[in-house]
Amino acid sequence: MEVHFTPDVEKKLNDLAAQSGRRTDELLQDAFVGYFAELVETRDVLDSRYDDLKSGGVKPIDGEEAFSRLKAKAQARRNRSA
């Protein structure tokens, strides 16, 4: 497989390879393995949440309500640490 990067990204990759003592293809492979593992985990979480919604196990709330709850939690944390 052939991958093309912008000169800036290629320089960063080469610099990291030089600092770490690893080949660029090894660094890229590790990065993609980690990315795909995280992608699979995220997909599993989203599928689970969708199943919960579909089964009625949880009820959706609108964005404004969710935002209000987050603001209230953040304010409560600030009040506790003050």
PDB file of C-alpha atoms in Angstrom:
ATOM      1  CA  MET A   1       0.000   0.000   0.000  1.00  0.00           C
ATOM      2  CA  GLU A   2       1.252   3.442  -0.804  1.00  0.00           C
ATOM      3  CA  VAL A   3       0.386   6.443   1.361  1.00  0.00           C
ATOM      4  CA  HIS A   4       1.035  10.082   0.484  1.00  0.00           C
ATOM      5  CA  PHE A   5       1.375  12.852   3.048  1.00  0.00           C
ATOM      6  CA  THR A   6       1.823  16.573   2.833  1.00  0.00           C
ATOM      7  CA  PRO A   7       5.446  17.631   3.276  1.00  0.00           C
ATOM      8  CA  ASP A   8       4.639  18.986   6.743  1.00  0.00           C
ATOM      9  CA  VAL A   9       3.104  15.701   7.944  1.00  0.00           C
ATOM     10  CA  GLU A  10       5.914  13.697   6.371  1.00  0.00           C
ATOM     11  CA  LYS A  11       8.497  15.847   8.194  1.00  0.00           C
ATOM     12  CA  LYS A  12       6.719  15.303  11.520  1.00  0.00           C
ATOM     13  CA  LEU A  13       6.608  11.568  10.911  1.00  0.00           C
ATOM     14  CA  ASN A  14      10.289  11.451   9.966  1.00  0.00           C
ATOM     15  CA  ASP A  15      11.223  13.541  13.010  1.00  0.00           C
ATOM     16  CA  LEU A  16       9.265  11.228  15.310  1.00  0.00           C
ATOM     17  CA  ALA A  17      10.887   8.180  13.711  1.00  0.00           C
ATOM     18  CA  ALA A  18      14.331   9.679  14.254  1.00  0.00           C
ATOM     19  CA  GLN A  19      13.559  10.532  17.890  1.00  0.00           C
ATOM     20  CA  SER A  20      12.060   7.140  18.681  1.00  0.00           C
ATOM     21  CA  GLY A  21      14.528   5.038  16.716  1.00  0.00           C
ATOM     22  CA  ARG A  22      11.673   3.281  14.917  1.00  0.00           C
ATOM     23  CA  ARG A  23      10.882   3.089  11.239  1.00  0.00           C
ATOM     24  CA  THR A  24       8.104   5.284   9.883  1.00  0.00           C
ATOM     25  CA  ASP A  25       6.115   2.273   8.667  1.00  0.00           C
ATOM     26  CA  GLU A  26       6.192   0.815  12.207  1.00  0.00           C
ATOM     27  CA  LEU A  27       4.940   4.086  13.682  1.00  0.00           C
ATOM     28  CA  LEU A  28       2.137   4.292  11.140  1.00  0.00           C
ATOM     29  CA  GLN A  29       1.113   0.697  11.682  1.00  0.00           C
ATOM     30  CA  ASP A  30       0.934   1.227  15.449  1.00  0.00           C
ATOM     31  CA  ALA A  31      -1.095   4.408  14.947  1.00  0.00           C
ATOM     32  CA  PHE A  32      -3.589   2.690  12.674  1.00  0.00           C
ATOM     33  CA  VAL A  33      -3.930  -0.345  14.932  1.00  0.00           C
ATOM     34  CA  GLY A  34      -4.720   1.979  17.828  1.00  0.00           C
ATOM     35  CA  TYR A  35      -7.114   4.007  15.691  1.00  0.00           C
ATOM     36  CA  PHE A  36      -9.036   0.947  14.526  1.00  0.00           C
ATOM     37  CA  ALA A  37      -9.219  -0.476  18.045  1.00  0.00           C
ATOM     38  CA  GLU A  38     -10.675   2.827  19.263  1.00  0.00           C
ATOM     39  CA  LEU A  39     -13.052   2.934  16.305  1.00  0.00           C
ATOM     40  CA  VAL A  40     -14.350  -0.566  17.090  1.00  0.00           C
ATOM     41  CA  GLU A  41     -14.793   0.362  20.758  1.00  0.00           C
ATOM     42  CA  THR A  42     -16.664   3.547  19.840  1.00  0.00           C
ATOM     43  CA  ARG A  43     -18.876   1.650  17.411  1.00  0.00           C
ATOM     44  CA  ASP A  44     -19.703  -0.900  20.132  1.00  0.00           C
ATOM     45  CA  VAL A  45     -20.646   1.870  22.578  1.00  0.00           C
ATOM     46  CA  LEU A  46     -22.825   3.615  19.993  1.00  0.00           C
ATOM     47  CA  ASP A  47     -24.528   0.342  19.022  1.00  0.00           C
ATOM     48  CA  SER A  48     -25.208  -0.371  22.687  1.00  0.00           C
ATOM     49  CA  ARG A  49     -26.671   3.105  23.220  1.00  0.00           C
ATOM     50  CA  TYR A  50     -28.841   2.726  20.137  1.00  0.00           C
ATOM     51  CA  ASP A  51     -30.078  -0.649  21.398  1.00  0.00           C
ATOM     52  CA  ASP A  52     -30.910   0.945  24.773  1.00  0.00           C
ATOM     53  CA  LEU A  53     -32.900   3.682  23.042  1.00  0.00           C
ATOM     54  CA  LYS A  54     -34.637   1.242  20.706  1.00  0.00           C
ATOM     55  CA  SER A  55     -35.659  -1.084  23.548  1.00  0.00           C
ATOM     56  CA  GLY A  56     -36.935   1.785  25.682  1.00  0.00           C
ATOM     57  CA  GLY A  57     -34.299   1.128  28.331  1.00  0.00           C
ATOM     58  CA  VAL A  58     -33.367   4.806  28.268  1.00  0.00           C
ATOM     59  CA  LYS A  59     -35.266   7.882  27.210  1.00  0.00           C
ATOM     60  CA  PRO A  60     -33.711  10.492  24.959  1.00  0.00           C
ATOM     61  CA  ILE A  61     -33.517  14.110  26.086  1.00  0.00           C
ATOM     62  CA  ASP A  62     -33.247  17.124  23.833  1.00  0.00           C
ATOM     63  CA  GLY A  63     -30.015  19.032  23.383  1.00  0.00           C
ATOM     64  CA  GLU A  64     -31.057  22.048  25.438  1.00  0.00           C
ATOM     65  CA  GLU A  65     -31.902  19.873  28.441  1.00  0.00           C
ATOM     66  CA  ALA A  66     -28.619  17.961  28.104  1.00  0.00           C
ATOM     67  CA  PHE A  67     -26.679  21.229  27.919  1.00  0.00           C
ATOM     68  CA  SER A  68     -28.498  22.617  30.969  1.00  0.00           C
ATOM     69  CA  ARG A  69     -27.648  19.480  32.951  1.00  0.00           C
ATOM     70  CA  LEU A  70     -23.979  19.733  31.975  1.00  0.00           C
ATOM     71  CA  LYS A  71     -23.853  23.394  32.968  1.00  0.00           C
ATOM     72  CA  ALA A  72     -25.457  22.592  36.342  1.00  0.00           C
ATOM     73  CA  LYS A  73     -22.967  19.772  36.999  1.00  0.00           C
ATOM     74  CA  ALA A  74     -20.032  21.998  36.063  1.00  0.00           C
ATOM     75  CA  GLN A  75     -21.304  24.756  38.357  1.00  0.00           C
ATOM     76  CA  ALA A  76     -21.761  22.284  41.224  1.00  0.00           C
ATOM     77  CA  ARG A  77     -18.155  21.091  40.783  1.00  0.00           C
ATOM     78  CA  ARG A  78     -16.877  24.667  40.803  1.00  0.00           C
ATOM     79  CA  ASN A  79     -18.858  25.387  43.983  1.00  0.00           C
ATOM     80  CA  ARG A  80     -17.410  22.303  45.712  1.00  0.00           C
ATOM     81  CA  SER A  81     -13.824  23.206  44.898  1.00  0.00           C
ATOM     82  CA  ALA A  82     -14.169  26.875  45.870  1.00  0.00           C
TER      83      ALA A  82
END
